[in-house]
Amino acid sequence: MSETYRALTRKYRPTSFDDIVSQEHVSNTIKNAIKQNRLSHAYMFCGPRGVGKTTMARVLARTINEIDTSVDGESLNQTLNIVEMDAASNNKVDDVHHLRESVRIPPQNGKYKVFIVDEVHMLSKAAFNALLKTLEEPPEHAIFIFATTEPHKVLPTILSRVQRFDFKRISVNEIVQRLRKISLDEDISIDDESLHVIAKKADGALRDALGLMDQAIAFCGDTITHDELLQALNVVGSERLFQFMECVKNHDADAGLSLIDTLLQEGYDIQEYLIGLTEHLRNLYIAHETEQLYLVEESEETKKRYQQTAKHFSRDDLMRMLHIISEAQIKLKDASQPRIQFEITLLKLIHMERSEKLSELLAGLEELKKNSGNFVSPSENGSSQEKTTAEAKAEQNANGQDASEAEEPKQVQATPERNGQQASVDQEPAPESEPELQHEAKADNSAEEEPSETNSVEESSDEQYEEEFEVEEPDYEEPAMEPEPEEDEDDEFDIGAPAIVTNLSKKAGVAVKPSRPKREAAAAASFPQKEEKPAPEKITAEYVQEQWVNYVNSLEDEFPKLLQMQVERVKVLKLKGKDLYLECESQFSHKILEEQKTDLQKKLKECVGTLLRFNISVAKQSEKDKPMSVYERFKQIQQKDPIIKDIVDIFGAELEY
């Protein structure tokens, strides 16, 4: 390198249209205008910093005045035909007046006199107005070229008098190609990964990329390595980001905290790291689709690594992570303890559950909800199961009973219940009821021989519905062996057992089969029933309402407390015939009452003297009565208590996942 070293940005400034990177839409238009002799009197070059606006203006001035390439671009201002003015420092009306005086002077050794005004948006409104007339009707030899990064600040009257060209940002790959060419010319050794780091850091500006390249050469010398470059530019490398995502994948909070401490000790800026992490998560999201991998501006080796890492996260998870990081960037600006806020944000990502696990959990809950009835054992739901003939014989032989008495379970098993469920009457053996049981067995045999009689009895369901009875415990106590449960046959219509079990259902076991009128009489004789209150001549809803308190109190001994509380809250609406219309508070109450409706109806019969059918509906809730969700309740607590709100703002204790 020579003693009078020039920065790369100045040394490699383009001198022709072909050298300008990524602005072909502008250079081709201007070259065609020159070729066809259709040059405009005023141009406006707009775009972000470092994309070649001023360079394009100088190349245009050099081309139309045919200035030799030996003249440096920065020396063009010293010629008589090209005038450059910085509007940022010359933004007054007097400066524009001086410019207008220069316009009247024709070119000395060329065809055009070019006026390049950089950062034109910095001119004052008065200066813009002073330039209007000259800009609208300039001399034939004058060409104005304005360059600005903020065209919206330029007056519309100025924009309407110029041809506007919008310059675009330079892509990472184009910057990498340009830097690779310059590194070969300068005999600098640098790898592709380092070139991508410089290009991404430049953010679409080739001038910034050349400045970073200069800085890297000054730090590393002629051989630039990736690790040294990251240290020189203080850039968060992709390796650090992949390490953090490994902690997130393994839910390793300890390793994550150690990594955070290392980053802060090395001097990385928290906001810079969050910006890099946001881009990293965005690249992982894109890497799920191979067809869109061109959107990831990284080297081929890094792209493959993105594809491998993306397999461990779903797109839903990555979107949730991006949302958390975006919110953290906003909160971090006002945080009194940025490090604590930074650690909390990253720990949220580490502890966040995966969407696949949540989906499996929801599916398991749905399956559990569907099959919940099948998980209730017979001892819990109060429904007794049938015994096989062999089990019945063994039990009866143990109690010293005859083999003839063991025929009854066989008959019970052969006849299904009216509800389609299999059950057996669970009662203690009584010595004095043996003749009745033998007589009942004979009655069963005769009932099987006469199917027509059985069918006629089954058809009269309403009469049998009122004939269902309640069984009470006998006054005497006699030891009895517990029935052994039998495996039920698979029934695709089995919806499970009721959630609440009453003493009434435990005592009665099941409803008596409609084809057993003689059996009902025998059971009624064996177990005395409670005396029912005589019914009045005409039962009204008012009468039922009067008896409702007594009815609720009568439930205390035979029904669970929860069921009694639900019945107490029920509202009697009306009585239509034998149908009693009731209204409950919620779906939960409705489900419990529907499950125990049969037992409750029979219990009400004791109070009012007749059997009434329940028709239960759920009351409509007003907006005020509707329960708040967890999130709404949490927000309400924050509004009432400012201390909790401060804790939420500081520690991020929100219901986000």
XYZ file of C-alpha atoms in Angstrom:
657
model
C 0.000 0.000 0.000
C 1.180 3.518 -0.822
C 1.958 6.107 1.811
C -1.003 8.274 0.785
C -3.606 5.613 1.428
C -7.145 6.234 0.200
C -10.154 4.524 1.672
C -11.782 1.800 -0.367
C -14.975 3.825 -0.691
C -13.078 6.555 -2.539
C -10.653 4.314 -4.395
C -13.319 2.054 -5.910
C -15.994 4.681 -6.667
C -17.451 3.796 -10.112
C -16.470 5.902 -13.104
C -18.902 4.396 -15.654
C -22.492 3.209 -15.759
C -21.400 -0.435 -15.924
C -19.516 -0.200 -12.620
C -22.601 0.916 -10.679
C -24.046 -2.055 -8.818
C -27.735 -3.039 -8.807
C -29.116 0.161 -10.429
C -29.511 -1.036 -13.997
C -33.026 0.428 -14.310
C -31.547 3.931 -13.862
C -28.301 3.557 -15.800
C -30.009 1.941 -18.814
C -32.602 4.709 -18.994
C -29.973 7.439 -18.868
C -27.742 5.710 -21.424
C -30.660 5.457 -23.843
C -31.514 9.119 -23.277
C -27.928 10.095 -24.072
C -27.905 7.905 -27.148
C -31.183 9.357 -28.429
C -30.273 12.915 -27.402
C -33.342 13.140 -25.144
C -31.739 14.365 -21.944
C -34.023 16.129 -19.471
C -33.109 19.471 -17.945
C -33.580 18.166 -14.354
C -33.301 14.789 -12.600
C -34.128 13.693 -9.056
C -32.236 10.670 -7.675
C -33.955 9.214 -4.580
C -33.012 6.256 -2.411
C -31.333 5.088 0.811
C -27.769 5.926 1.722
C -24.785 4.374 -0.045
C -26.589 3.029 -3.139
C -24.932 5.288 -5.763
C -27.038 8.452 -6.156
C -24.158 10.944 -6.157
C -21.982 8.514 -8.093
C -24.655 8.204 -10.804
C -24.856 12.005 -11.023
C -21.074 12.282 -11.463
C -20.980 9.519 -14.055
C -23.771 11.269 -16.003
C -21.891 14.587 -15.873
C -18.653 12.879 -16.937
C -20.350 11.069 -19.839
C -22.247 13.974 -21.405
C -19.193 16.268 -21.155
C -16.833 13.491 -22.318
C -14.377 13.905 -19.441
C -11.520 11.402 -19.373
C -11.515 8.654 -16.731
C -8.097 9.822 -15.545
C -9.877 12.684 -13.788
C -10.984 11.505 -10.381
C -14.663 11.769 -9.515
C -13.953 14.026 -6.573
C -12.000 16.408 -8.847
C -14.928 16.942 -11.228
C -16.086 19.851 -9.093
C -12.882 21.679 -9.971
C -13.789 21.777 -13.660
C -15.719 24.741 -15.037
C -18.562 22.632 -16.449
C -19.582 20.731 -13.283
C -20.772 22.447 -10.105
C -21.487 20.466 -6.915
C -23.345 21.989 -4.000
C -24.116 20.466 -0.617
C -27.607 21.672 0.296
C -27.136 20.618 3.903
C -24.610 23.434 4.442
C -25.813 25.774 1.673
C -29.537 25.877 2.278
C -30.253 29.614 2.335
C -31.826 31.846 -0.281
C -28.470 33.593 -0.904
C -26.894 30.269 -1.830
C -29.631 29.663 -4.407
C -29.148 33.173 -5.773
C -25.451 32.427 -6.273
C -26.436 29.223 -8.072
C -28.790 31.138 -10.375
C -25.981 33.515 -11.312
C -23.751 30.565 -12.204
C -26.468 29.082 -14.463
C -26.309 32.042 -16.829
C -22.621 31.401 -17.578
C -22.291 28.910 -20.484
C -19.869 25.926 -20.362
C -16.258 26.655 -21.225
C -15.116 23.430 -22.918
C -18.138 21.196 -23.176
C -21.744 20.956 -24.304
C -23.527 21.047 -20.931
C -23.077 22.695 -17.608
C -24.197 20.257 -14.861
C -25.331 21.359 -11.384
C -25.314 18.554 -8.791
C -27.213 19.418 -5.579
C -26.748 16.769 -2.890
C -29.204 16.395 0.038
C -31.606 18.739 -1.709
C -34.336 18.119 0.878
C -32.311 20.253 3.312
C -33.052 23.459 1.358
C -35.406 25.868 3.069
C -38.825 26.602 1.653
C -37.717 30.071 0.569
C -34.682 28.581 -1.220
C -36.937 26.090 -3.034
C -39.242 28.889 -4.152
C -36.247 30.929 -5.366
C -35.170 27.975 -7.502
C -38.577 27.336 -9.085
C -38.399 29.703 -12.055
C -34.842 28.750 -12.986
C -35.709 25.052 -12.689
C -38.791 25.398 -14.889
C -37.114 27.349 -17.699
C -33.341 26.819 -17.506
C -30.900 27.675 -20.291
C -30.316 24.979 -22.922
C -26.858 24.196 -21.594
C -27.938 23.686 -17.944
C -28.791 20.299 -16.416
C -29.797 19.969 -12.741
C -29.274 16.711 -10.848
C -30.746 16.515 -7.328
C -29.947 13.719 -4.894
C -31.900 13.049 -1.694
C -32.657 10.317 0.820
C -35.988 11.916 1.842
C -37.989 12.873 -1.255
C -41.164 13.440 0.785
C -39.568 16.605 2.209
C -39.102 18.114 -1.243
C -41.847 20.520 -2.348
C -44.328 19.056 -4.851
C -43.704 22.018 -7.124
C -40.063 20.903 -7.401
C -40.948 17.222 -7.920
C -43.310 18.116 -10.755
C -40.456 19.783 -12.691
C -37.946 16.889 -12.609
C -37.618 13.289 -13.760
C -37.547 11.106 -10.655
C -35.520 7.873 -10.333
C -35.783 5.675 -7.234
C -32.641 3.744 -6.331
C -33.073 0.386 -4.602
C -31.115 -1.261 -1.826
C -28.285 -3.519 -2.927
C -28.812 -7.183 -2.130
C -26.448 -9.177 0.073
C -25.297 -11.405 -2.797
C -24.445 -8.418 -4.998
C -22.462 -6.812 -2.188
C -20.647 -10.112 -1.581
C -19.679 -10.360 -5.264
C -18.381 -6.785 -5.283
C -16.393 -7.310 -2.063
C -14.922 -10.553 -3.388
C -13.689 -8.755 -6.516
C -12.169 -5.944 -4.442
C -10.477 -8.416 -2.052
C -8.832 -10.141 -5.015
C -7.636 -6.786 -6.355
C -6.275 -5.835 -2.931
C -4.767 -9.326 -2.354
C -6.868 -9.867 0.793
C -7.728 -13.400 1.996
C -11.288 -13.631 3.339
C -13.844 -16.471 3.529
C -17.434 -16.436 2.275
C -18.938 -16.430 5.765
C -17.054 -13.240 6.635
C -18.146 -11.585 3.388
C -21.776 -12.350 4.261
C -21.307 -10.864 7.731
C -20.006 -7.607 6.215
C -22.749 -7.511 3.572
C -25.521 -8.052 6.140
C -24.032 -5.447 8.464
C -23.994 -2.918 5.585
C -27.827 -3.166 5.295
C -27.978 -2.712 1.531
C -25.410 0.101 1.284
C -22.272 -0.715 -0.719
C -20.469 2.327 0.665
C -21.011 1.029 4.221
C -19.784 -2.412 3.151
C -16.547 -0.949 1.793
C -16.063 0.994 5.029
C -16.529 -2.185 7.112
C -14.091 -3.991 4.812
C -11.531 -1.268 5.464
C -12.068 -1.646 9.222
C -11.658 -5.425 9.051
C -8.416 -5.118 7.068
C -7.060 -2.659 9.613
C -7.883 -5.091 12.463
C -7.004 -8.467 10.897
C -4.443 -7.577 8.256
C -4.311 -9.321 4.894
C -5.950 -12.517 6.246
C -9.443 -11.997 7.643
C -10.925 -14.823 9.723
C -14.545 -15.130 10.785
C -13.960 -14.990 14.549
C -11.656 -11.985 14.334
C -14.160 -10.189 12.086
C -16.989 -10.689 14.585
C -14.758 -9.293 17.305
C -13.708 -6.315 15.179
C -17.237 -5.349 14.099
C -18.927 -6.390 17.377
C -21.477 -8.368 15.377
C -23.553 -11.187 16.837
C -22.453 -14.209 14.845
C -24.771 -16.928 13.625
C -22.924 -19.423 15.847
C -24.125 -17.624 18.989
C -27.682 -17.648 17.661
C -27.553 -21.355 16.857
C -26.206 -22.017 20.359
C -29.146 -20.198 21.891
C -31.657 -22.101 19.755
C -30.015 -25.310 20.948
C -30.780 -24.210 24.532
C -34.370 -23.515 23.503
C -34.678 -26.925 21.878
C -33.385 -28.712 24.996
C -35.227 -26.416 27.474
C -31.834 -25.821 29.100
C -32.239 -22.644 31.164
C -28.818 -22.937 32.843
C -26.956 -23.024 29.532
C -29.102 -20.125 28.293
C -28.226 -17.938 31.276
C -24.528 -18.751 30.853
C -24.725 -17.763 27.182
C -26.436 -14.477 28.067
C -23.711 -13.679 30.590
C -21.018 -14.454 28.012
C -22.647 -12.158 25.443
C -22.846 -9.255 27.865
C -19.266 -9.811 29.070
C -18.068 -9.665 25.463
C -19.746 -6.281 25.051
C -22.615 -7.167 22.737
C -25.482 -4.708 22.688
C -28.789 -6.178 23.890
C -30.829 -4.533 21.155
C -28.378 -5.721 18.519
C -28.669 -9.281 19.791
C -32.476 -9.153 19.744
C -32.395 -7.799 16.190
C -30.085 -10.632 15.165
C -32.291 -13.184 16.961
C -35.366 -11.843 15.159
C -33.683 -12.337 11.796
C -32.467 -15.770 12.895
C -36.007 -16.894 13.785
C -37.263 -15.467 10.499
C -34.676 -17.519 8.594
C -35.677 -20.660 10.521
C -39.310 -20.014 9.601
C -38.393 -19.715 5.920
C -36.100 -22.773 6.049
C -39.144 -25.017 6.565
C -39.843 -24.629 2.833
C -36.947 -25.535 0.543
C -38.496 -23.611 -2.359
C -38.266 -20.341 -0.417
C -34.708 -20.842 0.795
C -33.496 -18.148 -1.608
C -35.020 -15.606 0.798
C -32.347 -16.510 3.368
C -29.360 -14.252 2.667
C -26.630 -16.526 3.967
C -23.920 -18.788 2.609
C -24.841 -22.247 1.343
C -23.322 -23.930 4.386
C -25.373 -21.749 6.758
C -28.554 -22.409 4.748
C -28.115 -26.156 5.244
C -27.660 -25.584 8.953
C -30.856 -23.554 9.048
C -32.721 -26.434 7.412
C -31.431 -28.910 9.988
C -32.331 -26.682 12.949
C -35.778 -25.792 11.586
C -36.852 -29.448 11.821
C -36.955 -29.180 15.635
C -39.477 -26.306 15.663
C -42.872 -25.903 14.083
C -43.863 -22.712 12.297
C -46.385 -21.965 15.044
C -43.617 -22.125 17.663
C -41.390 -19.809 15.629
C -44.225 -17.311 15.198
C -44.819 -17.271 18.958
C -41.093 -16.695 19.529
C -41.038 -13.836 17.020
C -43.987 -12.251 18.822
C -42.217 -12.451 22.190
C -38.979 -10.977 20.791
C -40.817 -8.134 19.021
C -42.607 -7.133 22.216
C -39.345 -7.338 24.166
C -37.620 -4.891 21.798
C -40.327 -2.324 22.525
C -40.332 -2.865 26.300
C -36.534 -2.865 26.530
C -36.287 0.787 25.476
C -38.114 1.953 28.610
C -36.890 -0.746 31.004
C -34.991 0.447 34.079
C -33.075 -2.873 34.195
C -32.426 -3.914 30.584
C -30.416 -6.994 31.513
C -33.212 -8.437 33.684
C -35.758 -7.773 30.946
C -33.414 -9.384 28.403
C -32.951 -12.505 30.544
C -36.696 -12.830 31.187
C -37.394 -12.661 27.461
C -34.898 -15.368 26.586
C -36.077 -17.571 29.482
C -39.612 -17.299 28.133
C -38.407 -18.813 24.873
C -36.564 -21.595 26.702
C -39.503 -22.571 28.939
C -42.142 -22.227 26.242
C -43.989 -25.477 25.536
C -44.041 -26.778 21.990
C -47.286 -26.654 20.014
C -47.023 -30.393 19.256
C -47.176 -31.206 22.967
C -50.101 -28.865 23.433
C -51.920 -30.517 20.521
C -51.281 -33.973 21.984
C -52.551 -32.795 25.374
C -55.727 -31.358 23.865
C -56.305 -34.536 21.877
C -55.841 -36.588 25.043
C -58.336 -34.410 26.900
C -60.872 -34.817 24.115
C -60.393 -38.582 24.171
C -60.722 -38.604 27.953
C -63.900 -36.561 27.696
C -65.420 -38.994 25.200
C -64.537 -42.076 27.231
C -64.994 -40.589 30.703
C -68.037 -42.756 31.402
C -66.117 -45.962 30.818
C -63.560 -45.133 33.522
C -66.139 -45.118 36.392
C -66.179 -48.398 38.321
C -69.461 -50.068 39.338
C -68.752 -49.405 43.025
C -68.510 -45.662 42.296
C -71.502 -45.124 40.038
C -73.909 -47.241 42.013
C -74.939 -49.473 39.101
C -74.685 -53.163 39.946
C -73.602 -55.677 37.343
C -74.915 -59.132 36.555
C -73.391 -62.293 37.820
C -72.722 -65.335 35.770
C -74.551 -68.530 36.554
C -71.448 -70.123 38.007
C -70.743 -67.141 40.287
C -74.350 -67.057 41.484
C -74.279 -70.762 42.288
C -71.002 -70.426 44.183
C -72.337 -67.545 46.248
C -75.621 -69.251 47.027
C -73.887 -72.506 47.939
C -71.695 -70.556 50.376
C -74.855 -69.261 52.084
C -76.370 -72.742 52.248
C -79.105 -72.143 49.653
C -80.593 -74.715 47.293
C -79.469 -75.029 43.731
C -82.983 -74.216 42.560
C -82.638 -70.673 43.919
C -79.609 -70.049 41.707
C -81.749 -70.128 38.563
C -82.891 -66.536 39.054
C -79.625 -64.814 38.007
C -79.826 -66.821 34.805
C -83.276 -65.396 34.105
C -82.197 -61.887 35.047
C -79.260 -62.091 32.655
C -81.445 -63.200 29.789
C -83.817 -60.231 29.968
C -82.417 -56.734 29.078
C -83.498 -53.620 30.944
C -85.810 -51.025 29.481
C -82.843 -48.583 29.178
C -80.679 -51.095 27.279
C -78.210 -51.570 30.156
C -77.503 -54.885 31.917
C -77.933 -54.975 35.703
C -79.066 -57.266 38.519
C -81.119 -56.595 41.603
C -78.741 -56.399 44.525
C -80.563 -57.398 47.659
C -79.762 -59.365 50.776
C -81.162 -62.932 50.978
C -84.021 -63.325 53.432
C -85.096 -66.765 54.678
C -88.806 -65.924 54.770
C -88.824 -64.872 51.084
C -87.725 -68.244 49.669
C -91.244 -69.381 48.641
C -91.790 -66.068 46.928
C -88.520 -66.351 45.025
C -89.402 -69.880 43.891
C -92.779 -68.622 42.805
C -91.032 -65.789 40.975
C -88.754 -68.207 39.128
C -91.823 -70.112 37.942
C -93.382 -66.853 36.859
C -90.226 -66.106 34.840
C -90.484 -69.424 33.024
C -94.119 -68.802 32.210
C -93.243 -65.282 31.010
C -90.698 -66.691 28.574
C -93.260 -69.069 27.125
C -95.678 -66.197 26.507
C -93.802 -63.528 24.494
C -96.983 -61.868 23.389
C -97.885 -61.082 26.977
C -94.436 -59.662 27.581
C -94.646 -57.427 24.511
C -98.006 -56.074 25.605
C -96.571 -55.188 28.998
C -93.538 -53.480 27.394
C -95.727 -51.322 25.188
C -97.467 -49.710 28.180
C -94.382 -47.718 29.168
C -96.234 -44.850 30.836
C -98.030 -47.169 33.285
C -94.839 -49.026 34.103
C -93.039 -45.697 34.540
C -95.311 -44.869 37.499
C -94.999 -48.385 38.903
C -91.248 -48.069 39.539
C -90.593 -48.395 43.233
C -88.060 -47.401 45.829
C -86.367 -49.964 48.016
C -85.494 -49.241 51.627
C -83.070 -50.989 53.907
C -84.798 -53.711 55.963
C -85.040 -53.223 59.719
C -82.860 -56.233 60.383
C -79.195 -56.619 59.521
C -77.924 -59.850 58.089
C -74.428 -60.491 56.741
C -74.248 -60.814 52.995
C -71.388 -61.421 50.627
C -70.535 -58.684 48.202
C -71.432 -59.523 44.607
C -68.445 -60.086 42.367
C -68.506 -57.783 39.331
C -68.865 -59.296 35.907
C -67.307 -57.914 32.768
C -69.870 -56.077 30.682
C -70.350 -56.918 27.058
C -69.109 -54.242 24.657
C -71.896 -51.851 23.845
C -71.247 -49.135 21.278
C -74.184 -47.134 22.683
C -72.867 -47.130 26.248
C -72.447 -43.489 27.286
C -71.123 -44.249 30.775
C -72.476 -43.943 34.275
C -73.898 -40.816 35.934
C -71.403 -38.555 37.683
C -73.383 -38.412 40.954
C -74.687 -41.471 42.792
C -77.684 -41.342 45.123
C -78.523 -43.640 48.005
C -81.787 -44.348 46.271
C -80.051 -45.765 43.220
C -77.691 -47.756 45.456
C -80.591 -49.341 47.308
C -82.790 -50.019 44.341
C -79.939 -51.102 42.086
C -81.860 -50.762 38.826
C -85.415 -50.180 37.716
C -87.616 -53.306 37.659
C -88.081 -54.793 34.242
C -91.459 -53.979 32.690
C -92.079 -57.670 32.004
C -91.996 -58.596 35.697
C -95.295 -57.477 37.305
C -95.279 -60.403 39.721
C -91.661 -59.682 40.602
C -92.549 -56.129 41.531
C -95.208 -57.364 43.899
C -92.757 -59.765 45.531
C -90.133 -57.043 45.949
C -92.716 -54.617 47.321
C -93.789 -57.208 49.855
C -90.170 -57.883 50.887
C -89.250 -54.198 51.333
C -91.844 -51.796 52.704
C -92.137 -48.413 50.957
C -92.595 -45.006 52.490
C -96.102 -43.737 52.630
C -96.757 -41.186 49.892
C -98.635 -38.027 50.642
C -102.142 -38.110 49.141
C -102.395 -35.863 46.083
C -104.927 -33.029 46.003
C -107.725 -33.043 43.493
C -105.867 -30.633 41.193
C -102.098 -30.119 41.323
C -100.892 -26.654 40.313
C -97.495 -25.040 39.939
C -98.193 -22.960 43.065
C -98.806 -26.125 45.060
C -95.533 -27.659 43.811
C -93.728 -24.430 44.727
C -95.142 -24.612 48.272
C -93.975 -28.203 48.663
C -90.574 -27.534 47.085
C -88.875 -26.573 50.385
C -90.020 -29.820 52.020
C -88.947 -31.669 48.911
C -85.441 -30.166 49.073
C -85.129 -31.019 52.775
C -86.171 -34.625 52.111
C -83.207 -35.047 49.772
C -80.662 -34.546 52.545
C -80.424 -38.166 53.751
C -80.602 -40.071 50.457
C -78.920 -37.718 47.970
C -75.464 -36.080 47.826
C -75.125 -32.545 49.158
C -74.076 -31.228 45.725
C -77.258 -32.524 44.104
C -79.387 -31.103 46.915
C -77.796 -27.659 46.414
C -78.508 -27.761 42.680
C -82.170 -28.717 43.288
C -82.477 -25.899 45.822
C -81.445 -23.362 43.169
C -83.936 -24.682 40.608
C -86.845 -22.396 39.709
C -90.319 -23.839 39.101
C -91.736 -22.267 35.944
C -95.046 -23.975 35.192
C -96.978 -27.231 35.293
C -98.576 -28.500 32.101
C -100.408 -31.775 32.587
C -97.879 -34.185 34.071
C -94.902 -32.147 32.804
C -93.210 -29.907 35.365
C -91.083 -27.215 33.709
C -87.976 -26.242 35.694
C -85.140 -23.762 35.103
C -81.555 -24.233 36.347
C -78.591 -21.834 36.424
C -75.944 -23.464 34.227
C -75.094 -26.339 31.928
C -73.332 -28.047 34.822
C -76.524 -28.041 36.897
C -78.515 -29.204 33.880
C -76.230 -32.199 33.352
C -76.398 -33.295 37.017
C -80.180 -32.928 37.211
C -80.722 -34.793 33.946
C -78.594 -37.709 35.145
C -80.592 -38.060 38.402
C -83.961 -37.018 36.996
C -85.602 -40.407 37.515
C -84.719 -40.606 41.212
C -85.671 -36.979 41.777
C -89.066 -37.481 40.143
C -89.827 -40.464 42.374
C -88.748 -38.474 45.439
C -91.046 -35.590 44.458
C -93.909 -38.063 44.203
C -93.635 -38.638 47.963
C -94.151 -34.905 48.590
C -96.893 -34.012 46.097
C -98.637 -37.379 45.780
C -98.272 -37.932 42.039
C -95.481 -38.594 39.579
C -94.467 -35.550 37.545
C -92.057 -35.557 34.614
C -89.244 -33.005 34.783
C -88.596 -30.755 31.785
C -85.356 -28.902 32.668
C -83.965 -25.899 30.780
C -80.982 -23.580 31.343
C -81.621 -19.926 32.184
C -80.178 -17.354 29.808
C -77.392 -15.317 31.399
C -77.112 -11.573 30.971
C -73.832 -9.898 30.053
C -73.249 -8.919 33.692
C -73.789 -12.455 34.966
C -71.421 -14.096 32.488
C -68.214 -15.284 34.153
C -65.003 -13.566 33.156
C -62.224 -15.473 31.491
C -58.841 -15.851 33.181
C -57.322 -13.226 30.907
C -60.131 -10.703 31.584
C -59.844 -11.279 35.326
C -56.076 -10.766 35.125
C -56.558 -7.454 33.297
C -59.130 -6.335 35.859
C -56.721 -7.046 38.726
C -54.045 -4.973 36.964
C -56.409 -2.015 36.646
C -57.384 -2.162 40.309
C -53.893 -2.632 41.727
C -51.102 -0.454 40.226
C -48.440 -2.495 42.055
C -49.403 -5.632 40.147
C -49.351 -3.623 36.919
C -45.789 -2.468 37.685
C -44.764 -6.089 38.348
C -46.253 -7.119 34.995
C -44.387 -4.314 33.191
C -41.065 -5.099 34.879
C -41.082 -8.906 34.854
C -43.390 -9.533 31.906
C -45.761 -11.703 33.966
C -48.457 -11.897 31.317
C -50.664 -14.746 30.058
C -48.831 -15.200 26.771
C -48.336 -18.959 26.618
